[in-house]
Short mmCIF file of C-alpha atoms and ligand atoms in Angstrom, two decimals:
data_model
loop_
_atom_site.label_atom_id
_atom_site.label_comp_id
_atom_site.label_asym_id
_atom_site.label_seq_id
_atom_site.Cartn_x
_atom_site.Cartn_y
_atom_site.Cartn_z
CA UNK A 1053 0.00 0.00 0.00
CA UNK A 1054 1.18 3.74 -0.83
CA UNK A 1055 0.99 6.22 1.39
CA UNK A 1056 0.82 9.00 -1.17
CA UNK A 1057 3.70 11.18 -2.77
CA UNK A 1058 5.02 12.94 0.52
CA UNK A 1059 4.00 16.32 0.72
CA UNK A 1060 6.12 19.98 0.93
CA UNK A 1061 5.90 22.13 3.88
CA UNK A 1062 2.91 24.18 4.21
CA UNK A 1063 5.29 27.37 3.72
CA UNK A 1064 5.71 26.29 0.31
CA UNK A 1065 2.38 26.97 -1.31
CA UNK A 1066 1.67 29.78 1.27
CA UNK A 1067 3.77 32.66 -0.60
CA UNK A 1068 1.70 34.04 -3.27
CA UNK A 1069 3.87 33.81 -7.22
CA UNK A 1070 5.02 36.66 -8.32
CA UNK A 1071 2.57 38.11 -10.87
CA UNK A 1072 5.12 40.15 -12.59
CA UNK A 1073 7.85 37.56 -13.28
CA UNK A 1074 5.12 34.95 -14.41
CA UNK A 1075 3.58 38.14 -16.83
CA UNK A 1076 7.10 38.72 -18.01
CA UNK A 1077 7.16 35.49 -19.44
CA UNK A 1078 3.94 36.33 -21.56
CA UNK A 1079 4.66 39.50 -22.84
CA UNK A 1080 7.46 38.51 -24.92
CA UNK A 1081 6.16 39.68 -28.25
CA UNK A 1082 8.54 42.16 -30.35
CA UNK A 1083 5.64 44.17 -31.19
CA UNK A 1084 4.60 45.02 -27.52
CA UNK A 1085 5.62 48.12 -25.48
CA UNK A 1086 6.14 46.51 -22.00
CA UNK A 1087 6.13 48.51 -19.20
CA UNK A 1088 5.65 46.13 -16.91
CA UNK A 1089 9.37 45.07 -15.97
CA UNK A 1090 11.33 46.99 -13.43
CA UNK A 1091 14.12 46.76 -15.41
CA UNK A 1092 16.77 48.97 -16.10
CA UNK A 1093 17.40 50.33 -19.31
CA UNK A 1094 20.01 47.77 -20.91
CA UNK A 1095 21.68 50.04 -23.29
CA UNK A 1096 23.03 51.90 -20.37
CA UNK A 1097 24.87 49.00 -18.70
CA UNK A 1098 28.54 50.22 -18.65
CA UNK A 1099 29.02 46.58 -20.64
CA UNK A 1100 32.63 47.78 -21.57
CA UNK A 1101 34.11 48.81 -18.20
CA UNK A 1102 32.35 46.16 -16.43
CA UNK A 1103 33.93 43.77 -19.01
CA UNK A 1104 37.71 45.39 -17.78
CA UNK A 1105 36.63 45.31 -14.11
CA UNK A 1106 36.21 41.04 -14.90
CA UNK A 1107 39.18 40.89 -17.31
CA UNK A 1108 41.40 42.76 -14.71
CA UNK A 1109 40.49 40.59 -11.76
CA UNK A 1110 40.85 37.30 -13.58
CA UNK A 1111 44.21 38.69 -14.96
CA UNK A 1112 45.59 39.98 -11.49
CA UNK A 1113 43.92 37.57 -9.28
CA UNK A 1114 42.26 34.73 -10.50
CA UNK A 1115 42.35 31.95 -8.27
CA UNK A 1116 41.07 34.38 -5.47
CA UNK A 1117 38.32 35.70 -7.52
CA UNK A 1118 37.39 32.08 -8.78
CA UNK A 1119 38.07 30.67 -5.23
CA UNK A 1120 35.34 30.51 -2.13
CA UNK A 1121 35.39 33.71 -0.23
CA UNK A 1122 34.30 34.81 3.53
CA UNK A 1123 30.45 35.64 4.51
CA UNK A 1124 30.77 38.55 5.00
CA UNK A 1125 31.65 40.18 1.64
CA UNK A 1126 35.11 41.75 -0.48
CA UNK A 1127 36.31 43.97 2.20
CA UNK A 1128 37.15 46.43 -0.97
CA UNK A 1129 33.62 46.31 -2.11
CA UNK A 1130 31.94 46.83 1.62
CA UNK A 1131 34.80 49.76 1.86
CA UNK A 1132 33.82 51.19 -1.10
CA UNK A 1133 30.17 51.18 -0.24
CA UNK A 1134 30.19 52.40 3.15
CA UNK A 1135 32.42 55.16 1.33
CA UNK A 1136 29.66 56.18 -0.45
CA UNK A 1137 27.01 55.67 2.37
CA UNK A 1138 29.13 57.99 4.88
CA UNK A 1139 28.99 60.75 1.85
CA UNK A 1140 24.83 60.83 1.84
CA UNK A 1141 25.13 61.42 5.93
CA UNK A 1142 25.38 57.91 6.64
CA UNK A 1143 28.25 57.58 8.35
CA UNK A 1144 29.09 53.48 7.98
CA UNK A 1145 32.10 51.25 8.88
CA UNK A 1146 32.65 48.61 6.42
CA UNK A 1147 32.14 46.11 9.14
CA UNK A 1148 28.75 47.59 9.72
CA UNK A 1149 27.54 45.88 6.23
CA UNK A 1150 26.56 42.61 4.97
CA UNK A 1151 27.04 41.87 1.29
CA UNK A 1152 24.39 39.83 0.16
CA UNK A 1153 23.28 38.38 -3.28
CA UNK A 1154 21.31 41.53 -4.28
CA UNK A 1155 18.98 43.13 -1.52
CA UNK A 1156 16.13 40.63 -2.20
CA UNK A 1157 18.64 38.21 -0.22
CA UNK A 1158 18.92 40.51 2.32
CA UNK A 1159 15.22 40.86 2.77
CA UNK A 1160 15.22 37.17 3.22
CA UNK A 1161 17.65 36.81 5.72
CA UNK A 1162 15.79 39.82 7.65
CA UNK A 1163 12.70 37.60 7.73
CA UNK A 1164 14.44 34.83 8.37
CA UNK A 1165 15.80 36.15 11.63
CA UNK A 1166 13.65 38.80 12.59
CA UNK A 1167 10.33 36.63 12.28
CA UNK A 1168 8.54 34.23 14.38
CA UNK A 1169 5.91 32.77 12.57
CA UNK A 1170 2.48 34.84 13.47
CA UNK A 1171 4.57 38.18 14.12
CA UNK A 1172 3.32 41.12 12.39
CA UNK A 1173 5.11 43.35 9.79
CA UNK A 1174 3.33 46.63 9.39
CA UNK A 1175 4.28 48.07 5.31
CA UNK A 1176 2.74 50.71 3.00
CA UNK A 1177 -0.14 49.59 0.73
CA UNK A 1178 0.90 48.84 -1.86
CA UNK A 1179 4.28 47.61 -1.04
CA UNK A 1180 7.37 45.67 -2.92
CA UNK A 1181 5.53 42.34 -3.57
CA UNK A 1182 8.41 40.15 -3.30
CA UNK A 1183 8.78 41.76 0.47
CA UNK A 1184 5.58 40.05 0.95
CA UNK A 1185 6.54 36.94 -0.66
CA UNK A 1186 9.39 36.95 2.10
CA UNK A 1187 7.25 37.85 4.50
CA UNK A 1188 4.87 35.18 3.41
CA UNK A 1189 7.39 32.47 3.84
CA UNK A 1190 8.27 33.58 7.29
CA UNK A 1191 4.97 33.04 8.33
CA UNK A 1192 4.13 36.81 9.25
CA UNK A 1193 0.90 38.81 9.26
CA UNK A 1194 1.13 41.93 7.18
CA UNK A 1195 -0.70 44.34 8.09
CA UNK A 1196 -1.43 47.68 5.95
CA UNK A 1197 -0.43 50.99 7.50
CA UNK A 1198 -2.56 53.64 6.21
CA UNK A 1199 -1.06 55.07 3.00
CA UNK A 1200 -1.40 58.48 1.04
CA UNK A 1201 0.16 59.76 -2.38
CA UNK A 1202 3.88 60.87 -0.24
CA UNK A 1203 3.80 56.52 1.54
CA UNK A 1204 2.73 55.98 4.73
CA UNK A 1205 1.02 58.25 7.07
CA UNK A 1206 2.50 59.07 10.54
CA UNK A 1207 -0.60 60.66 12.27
CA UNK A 1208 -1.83 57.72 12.94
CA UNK A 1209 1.14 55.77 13.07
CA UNK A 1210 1.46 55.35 17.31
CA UNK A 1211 -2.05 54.26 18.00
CA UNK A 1212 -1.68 51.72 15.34
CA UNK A 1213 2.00 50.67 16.57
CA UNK A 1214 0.21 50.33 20.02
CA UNK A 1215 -2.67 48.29 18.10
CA UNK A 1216 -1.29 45.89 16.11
CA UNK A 1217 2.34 45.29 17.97
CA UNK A 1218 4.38 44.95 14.57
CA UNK A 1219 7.91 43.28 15.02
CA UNK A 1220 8.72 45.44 12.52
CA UNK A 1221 7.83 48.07 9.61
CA UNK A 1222 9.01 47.42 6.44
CA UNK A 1223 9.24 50.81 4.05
CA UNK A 1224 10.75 51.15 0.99
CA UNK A 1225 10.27 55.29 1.45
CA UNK A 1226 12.40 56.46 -1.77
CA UNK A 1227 10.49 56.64 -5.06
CA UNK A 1228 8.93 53.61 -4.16
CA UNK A 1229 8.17 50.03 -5.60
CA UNK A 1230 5.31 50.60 -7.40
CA UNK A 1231 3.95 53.84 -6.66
CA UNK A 1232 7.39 56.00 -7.28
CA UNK A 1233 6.70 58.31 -4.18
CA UNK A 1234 9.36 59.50 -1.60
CA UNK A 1235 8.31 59.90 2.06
CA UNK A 1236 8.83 63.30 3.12
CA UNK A 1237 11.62 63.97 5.98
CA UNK A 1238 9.22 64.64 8.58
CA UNK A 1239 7.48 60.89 8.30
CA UNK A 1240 10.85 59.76 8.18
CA UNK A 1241 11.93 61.25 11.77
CA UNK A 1242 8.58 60.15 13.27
CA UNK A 1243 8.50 56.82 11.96
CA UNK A 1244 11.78 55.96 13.61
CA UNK A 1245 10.76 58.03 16.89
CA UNK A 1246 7.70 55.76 17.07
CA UNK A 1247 9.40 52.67 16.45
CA UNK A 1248 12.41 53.44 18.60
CA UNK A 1249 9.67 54.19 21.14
CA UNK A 1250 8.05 50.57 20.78
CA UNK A 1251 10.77 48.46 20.04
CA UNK A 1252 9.94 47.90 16.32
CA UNK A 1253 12.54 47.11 13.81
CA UNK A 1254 12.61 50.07 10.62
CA UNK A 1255 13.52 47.94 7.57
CA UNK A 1256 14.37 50.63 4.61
CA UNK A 1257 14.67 49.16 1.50
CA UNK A 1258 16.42 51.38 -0.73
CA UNK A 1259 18.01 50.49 -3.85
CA UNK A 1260 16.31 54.05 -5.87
CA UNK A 1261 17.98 56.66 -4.29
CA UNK A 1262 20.68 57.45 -6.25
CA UNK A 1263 18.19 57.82 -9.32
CA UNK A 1264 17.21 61.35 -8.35
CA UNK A 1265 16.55 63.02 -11.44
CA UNK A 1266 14.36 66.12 -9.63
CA UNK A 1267 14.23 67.86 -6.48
CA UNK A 1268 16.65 67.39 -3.34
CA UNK A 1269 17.51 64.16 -1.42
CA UNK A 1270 15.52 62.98 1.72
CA UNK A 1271 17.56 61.93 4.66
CA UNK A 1272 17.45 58.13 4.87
CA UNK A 1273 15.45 56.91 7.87
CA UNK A 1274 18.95 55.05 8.64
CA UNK A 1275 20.58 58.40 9.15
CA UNK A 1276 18.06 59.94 11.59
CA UNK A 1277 18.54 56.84 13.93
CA UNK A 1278 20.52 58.55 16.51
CA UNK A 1279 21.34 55.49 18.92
CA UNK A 1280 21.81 53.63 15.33
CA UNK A 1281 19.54 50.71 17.00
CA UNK A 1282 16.62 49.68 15.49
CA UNK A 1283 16.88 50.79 11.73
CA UNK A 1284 18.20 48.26 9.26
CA UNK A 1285 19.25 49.75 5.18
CA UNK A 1286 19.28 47.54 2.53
CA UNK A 1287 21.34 48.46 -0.50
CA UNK A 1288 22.00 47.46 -4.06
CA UNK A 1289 23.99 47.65 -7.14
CA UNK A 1290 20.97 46.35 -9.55
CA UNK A 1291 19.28 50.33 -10.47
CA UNK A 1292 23.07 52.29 -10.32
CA UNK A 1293 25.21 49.47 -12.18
CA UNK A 1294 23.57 46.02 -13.08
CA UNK A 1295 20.92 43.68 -11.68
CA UNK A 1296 22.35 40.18 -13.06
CA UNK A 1297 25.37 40.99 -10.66
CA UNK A 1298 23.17 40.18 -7.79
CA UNK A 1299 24.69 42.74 -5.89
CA UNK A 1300 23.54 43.79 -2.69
CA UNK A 1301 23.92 45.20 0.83
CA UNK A 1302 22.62 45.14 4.66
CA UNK A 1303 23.72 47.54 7.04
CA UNK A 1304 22.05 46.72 10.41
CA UNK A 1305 23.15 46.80 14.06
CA UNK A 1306 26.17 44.21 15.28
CA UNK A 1307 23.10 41.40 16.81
CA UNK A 1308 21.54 41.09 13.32
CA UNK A 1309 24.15 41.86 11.11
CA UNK A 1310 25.60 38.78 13.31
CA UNK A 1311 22.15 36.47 12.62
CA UNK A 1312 21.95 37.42 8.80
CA UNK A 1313 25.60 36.45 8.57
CA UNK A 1314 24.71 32.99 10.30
CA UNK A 1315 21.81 32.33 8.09
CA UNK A 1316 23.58 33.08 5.31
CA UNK A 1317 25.96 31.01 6.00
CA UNK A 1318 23.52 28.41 5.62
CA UNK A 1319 21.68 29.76 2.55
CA UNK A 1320 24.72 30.26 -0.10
CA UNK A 1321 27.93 30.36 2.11
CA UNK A 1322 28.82 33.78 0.38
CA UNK A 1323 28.03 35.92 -2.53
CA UNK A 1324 29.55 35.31 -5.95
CA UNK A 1325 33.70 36.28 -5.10
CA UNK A 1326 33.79 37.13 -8.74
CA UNK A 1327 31.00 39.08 -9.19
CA UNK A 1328 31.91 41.16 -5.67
CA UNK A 1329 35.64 41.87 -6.94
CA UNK A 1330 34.65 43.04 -10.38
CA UNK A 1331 32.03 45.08 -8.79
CA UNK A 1332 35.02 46.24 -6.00
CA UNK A 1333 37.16 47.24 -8.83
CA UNK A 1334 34.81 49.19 -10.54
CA UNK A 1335 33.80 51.30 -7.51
CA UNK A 1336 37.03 52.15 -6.98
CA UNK A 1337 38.53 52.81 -10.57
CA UNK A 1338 35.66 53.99 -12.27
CA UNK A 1339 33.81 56.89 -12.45
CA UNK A 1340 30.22 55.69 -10.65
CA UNK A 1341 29.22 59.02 -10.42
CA UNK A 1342 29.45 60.08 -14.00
CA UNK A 1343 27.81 57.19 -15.25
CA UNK A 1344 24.67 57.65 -12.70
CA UNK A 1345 24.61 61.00 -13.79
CA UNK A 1346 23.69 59.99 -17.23
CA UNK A 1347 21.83 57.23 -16.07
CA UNK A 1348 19.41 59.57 -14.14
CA UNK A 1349 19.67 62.53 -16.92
CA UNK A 1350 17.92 59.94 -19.23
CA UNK A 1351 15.64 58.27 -16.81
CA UNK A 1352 14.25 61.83 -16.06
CA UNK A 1353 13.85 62.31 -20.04
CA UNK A 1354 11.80 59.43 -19.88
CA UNK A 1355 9.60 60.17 -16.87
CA UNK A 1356 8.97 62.87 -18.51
CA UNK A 1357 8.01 61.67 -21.50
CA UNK A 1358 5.36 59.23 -19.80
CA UNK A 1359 3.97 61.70 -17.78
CA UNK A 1360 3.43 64.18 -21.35
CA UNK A 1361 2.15 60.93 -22.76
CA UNK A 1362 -0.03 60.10 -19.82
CA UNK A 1363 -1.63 63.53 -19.78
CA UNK A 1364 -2.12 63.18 -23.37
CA UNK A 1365 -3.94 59.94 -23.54
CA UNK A 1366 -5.50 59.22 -20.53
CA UNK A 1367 -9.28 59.20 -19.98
CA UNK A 1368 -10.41 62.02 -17.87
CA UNK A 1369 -10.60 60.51 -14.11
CA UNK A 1370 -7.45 58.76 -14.07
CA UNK A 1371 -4.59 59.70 -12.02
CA UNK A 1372 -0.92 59.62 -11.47
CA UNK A 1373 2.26 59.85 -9.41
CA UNK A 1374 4.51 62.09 -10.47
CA UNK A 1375 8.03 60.63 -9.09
CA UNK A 1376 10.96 62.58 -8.27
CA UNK A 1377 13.14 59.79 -9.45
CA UNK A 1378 13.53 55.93 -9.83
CA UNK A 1379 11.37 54.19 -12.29
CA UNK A 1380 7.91 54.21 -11.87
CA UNK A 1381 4.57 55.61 -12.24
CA UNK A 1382 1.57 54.23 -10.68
CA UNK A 1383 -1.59 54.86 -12.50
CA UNK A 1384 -5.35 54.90 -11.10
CA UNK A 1385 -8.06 54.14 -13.63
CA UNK A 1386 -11.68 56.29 -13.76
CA UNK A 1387 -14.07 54.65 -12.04
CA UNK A 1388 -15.24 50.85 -13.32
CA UNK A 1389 -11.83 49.93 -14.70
CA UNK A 1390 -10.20 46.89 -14.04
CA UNK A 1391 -6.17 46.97 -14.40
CA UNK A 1392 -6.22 43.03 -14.09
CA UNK A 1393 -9.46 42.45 -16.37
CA UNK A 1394 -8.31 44.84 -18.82
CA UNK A 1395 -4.31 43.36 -19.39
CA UNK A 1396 -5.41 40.97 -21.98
CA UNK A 1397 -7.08 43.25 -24.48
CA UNK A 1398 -3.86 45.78 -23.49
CA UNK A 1399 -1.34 43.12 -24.90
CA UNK A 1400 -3.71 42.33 -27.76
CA UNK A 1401 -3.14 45.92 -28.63
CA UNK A 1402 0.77 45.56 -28.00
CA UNK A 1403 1.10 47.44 -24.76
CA UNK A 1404 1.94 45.48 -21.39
CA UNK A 1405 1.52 47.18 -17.57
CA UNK A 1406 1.52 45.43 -14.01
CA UNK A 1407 -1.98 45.22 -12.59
CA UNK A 1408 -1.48 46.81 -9.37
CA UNK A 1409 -3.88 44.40 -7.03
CA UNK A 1410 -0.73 42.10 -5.73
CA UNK A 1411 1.26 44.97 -5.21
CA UNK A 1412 -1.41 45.53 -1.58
CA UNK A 1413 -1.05 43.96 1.41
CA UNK A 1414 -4.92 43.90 2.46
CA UNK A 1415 -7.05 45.82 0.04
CA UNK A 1416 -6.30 45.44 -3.94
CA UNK A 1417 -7.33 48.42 -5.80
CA UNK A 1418 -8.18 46.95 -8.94
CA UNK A 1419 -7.88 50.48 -10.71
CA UNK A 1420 -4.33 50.92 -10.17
CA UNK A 1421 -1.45 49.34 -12.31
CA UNK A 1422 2.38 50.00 -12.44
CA UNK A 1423 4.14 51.54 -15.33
CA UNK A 1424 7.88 51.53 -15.88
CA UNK A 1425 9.92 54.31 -17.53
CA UNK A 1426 13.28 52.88 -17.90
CA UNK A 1427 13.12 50.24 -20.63
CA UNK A 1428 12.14 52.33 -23.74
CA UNK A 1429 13.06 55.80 -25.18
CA UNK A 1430 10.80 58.48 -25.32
CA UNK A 1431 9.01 58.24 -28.62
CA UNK A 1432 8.49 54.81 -27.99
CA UNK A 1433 7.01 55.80 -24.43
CA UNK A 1434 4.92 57.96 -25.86
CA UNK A 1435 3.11 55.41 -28.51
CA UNK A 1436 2.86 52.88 -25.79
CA UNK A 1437 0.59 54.82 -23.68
CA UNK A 1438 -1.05 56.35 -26.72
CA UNK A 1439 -2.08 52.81 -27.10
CA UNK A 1440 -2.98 52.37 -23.67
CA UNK A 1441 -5.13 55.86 -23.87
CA UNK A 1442 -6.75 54.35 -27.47
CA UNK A 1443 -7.94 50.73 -25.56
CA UNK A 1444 -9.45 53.22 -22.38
CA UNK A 1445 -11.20 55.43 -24.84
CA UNK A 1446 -13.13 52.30 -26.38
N1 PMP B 981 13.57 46.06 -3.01
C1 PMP B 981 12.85 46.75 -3.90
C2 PMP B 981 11.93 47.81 -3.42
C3 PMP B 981 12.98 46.48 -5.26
O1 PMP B 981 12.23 47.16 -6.14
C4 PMP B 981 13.89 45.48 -5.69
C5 PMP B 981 14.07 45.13 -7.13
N2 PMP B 981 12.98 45.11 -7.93
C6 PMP B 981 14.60 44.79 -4.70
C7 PMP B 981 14.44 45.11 -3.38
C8 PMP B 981 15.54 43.68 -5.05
O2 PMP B 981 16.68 44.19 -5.62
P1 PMP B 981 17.98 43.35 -5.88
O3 PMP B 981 18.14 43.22 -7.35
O4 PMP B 981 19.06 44.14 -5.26
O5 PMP B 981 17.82 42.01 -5.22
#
């Protein structure tokens, strides 16, 4: 007699699947605009210097690069970033980060050792879905903070801290992941006053900052954390110099810095050696700072141009965010639209969005949808929402 195929852990079908990777996969067609990736734009990869970076460290040092390596990261690249951390008023010792296989990794390891199963994680709404994938597989209840068009509100944010008990909040507070909006400096200080009050962990995720193409920076949350205790910045090289490095960083107090680096231990040992030296030699040969500023000179070109586009095509009732930098815009239908419902017929007519339901934590909007600015150039921008604009006006 069988007893059955054995079965996985409940965990495993708990986390929801990520709507936009699986809709990647569909939208594949030449002939559609796409802005449904978060992707940045390709052709501005610095493919030739990153190909010296790699050529030089195999050349000088190749059986380091292609050798295991420690946990904690290439003590040139965490140097090199906490460089450039201390410069944006975060002052940071290289031992103070964790370099981890892009931030997503980091985001893991957070849940894995911040978590119990059953403890609550308060975020924005919408939020980063795979942050609630991770949160997902740690077992956690997420609970929505109350949200407007500059992230999460703060008025109420004390009564609900002494309501729902959250282990931690979870923010990713510059030009947000999917709505593009940056939370103003005053949130920022009470968010960590509140949570330093309770006990709460501040998780920042923020790989968009350095894509500023308008207005002036924000402290980081990190940076207004006096006693440096209870706020925890996640960093990456994916939006400033590529994504398929898998380059990231975690800059937390010594206790969890010290758990992460345990539990990675178990999850990959280390981060690609390779990939961190190349990425160490570019930081500290190479001009970063010139090629971001072209990165966010065109970036800004193409905001633009969605946001012309937008205001050109788009049904009368819709609405908008109008980011300050990063790459999104997040897009609210007129009244009896359907983001999800309406995808199909969009890719039918060669254009491609996110739905914006998964993106919340308790109550989908089913009017909203993300839209990416990085992947096209601006004429091409412009005809893909024209096309959006023509399918609304039917
Ligand atoms: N956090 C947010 C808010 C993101 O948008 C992303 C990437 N889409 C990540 C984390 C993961 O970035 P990485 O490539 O560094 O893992």
């Amino acid at each position: 007699m069988s007893a059955g195929p054995p079965r996985l852990a409940a965990r495993a079908g708990a986390a929801p699947s990520s709507v936009i990777r699986d809709s990647l996969a569909l939208i594949s067609r030449p002939e559609i605009i796409s802005f449904a990736g978060g992707l940045p734009a390709p052709e501005l990869f610095d493919v030739s210097g990153l190909r010296e970076c790699y050529d030089r460290v195999l050349a000088d040092s190749g059986p380091r690069v292609l050798q295991y390596s420690t946990t904690d990261g290439d003590p040139v690249l965490r140097e090199a970033v906490a460089a450039r951390l201390s410069r944006t008023g975060m002052p940071t010792d290289p031992g103070d980060l964790l370099i981890t296989s892009g931030a997503q990794q980091a985001l893991s390891l957070l849940s894995t050792v911040l978590l119990e199963p059953g403890d609550t994680v308060l975020v924005e709404d919408p939020t980063y879905l795979a942050a609630l994938q991770c949160f997902g597989y740690a077992g956690a209840r997420v609970v929505a903070a109350p949200t407007d068009a500059d992230g999460i509100r703060t008025d109420q944010l004390a009564d609900l801290v002494r309501r729902e008990r959250p282990k931690l909040i979870y923010l990713v507070p510059t030009f947000a992941n999917p709505t593009g909006h940056t939370l103003p400096a005053e949130r920022r200080a009470e968010v960590v006053r509140v949570a330093g009050r309770h006990g709460v962990w501040v998780v920042e995720d923020d790989p968009y900052h350095e894509l500023r193409f308008r207005g002036e920076p924000v402290p980081a949350l990190s940076s207004l954390d006096d006693a440096g205790g209870h706020t925890i910045l996640l960093g990456s090289l994916s939006k400033t110099v590529a994504p398929g490095m898998r380059l990231g960083w975690l800059r937390a107090p010594a206790e969890v810095h010290r758990a992460c680096l345990l539990a990675k231990q178990a999850l990959d040992l280390h981060t690609s050696t390779i990939d961190q030296a190349a990425a160490a030699a570019y930081l500290t040969r190479y001009d970063l700072d010139r090629h971001l500023k072209t990165v966010r000179e065109e970036y800004g070109r193409r905001c633009t141009a969605m946001l012309d586009a937008l205001a050109a095509a788009m049904p009368p009732g819709s609405t908008w965010t109008t980011p300050d930098g990063g790459m999104f815009v997040w897009v609210r239908l007129p009244a009896g639209h359907d983001a999800a419902a309406l995808l199909p017929s969009a890719v039918a007519h060669d254009v491609a969005y996110v739905p914006g339901s998964p993106f919340f934590a308790q109550q989908p909007d089913p009017r909203t949808l993300r839209l990416s600015f990085t992947t096209h150039r601006p004429a091409v921008i412009a005809e893909g929402i024209r096309r959006l604009g023509e399918l609304l006006a039917r």
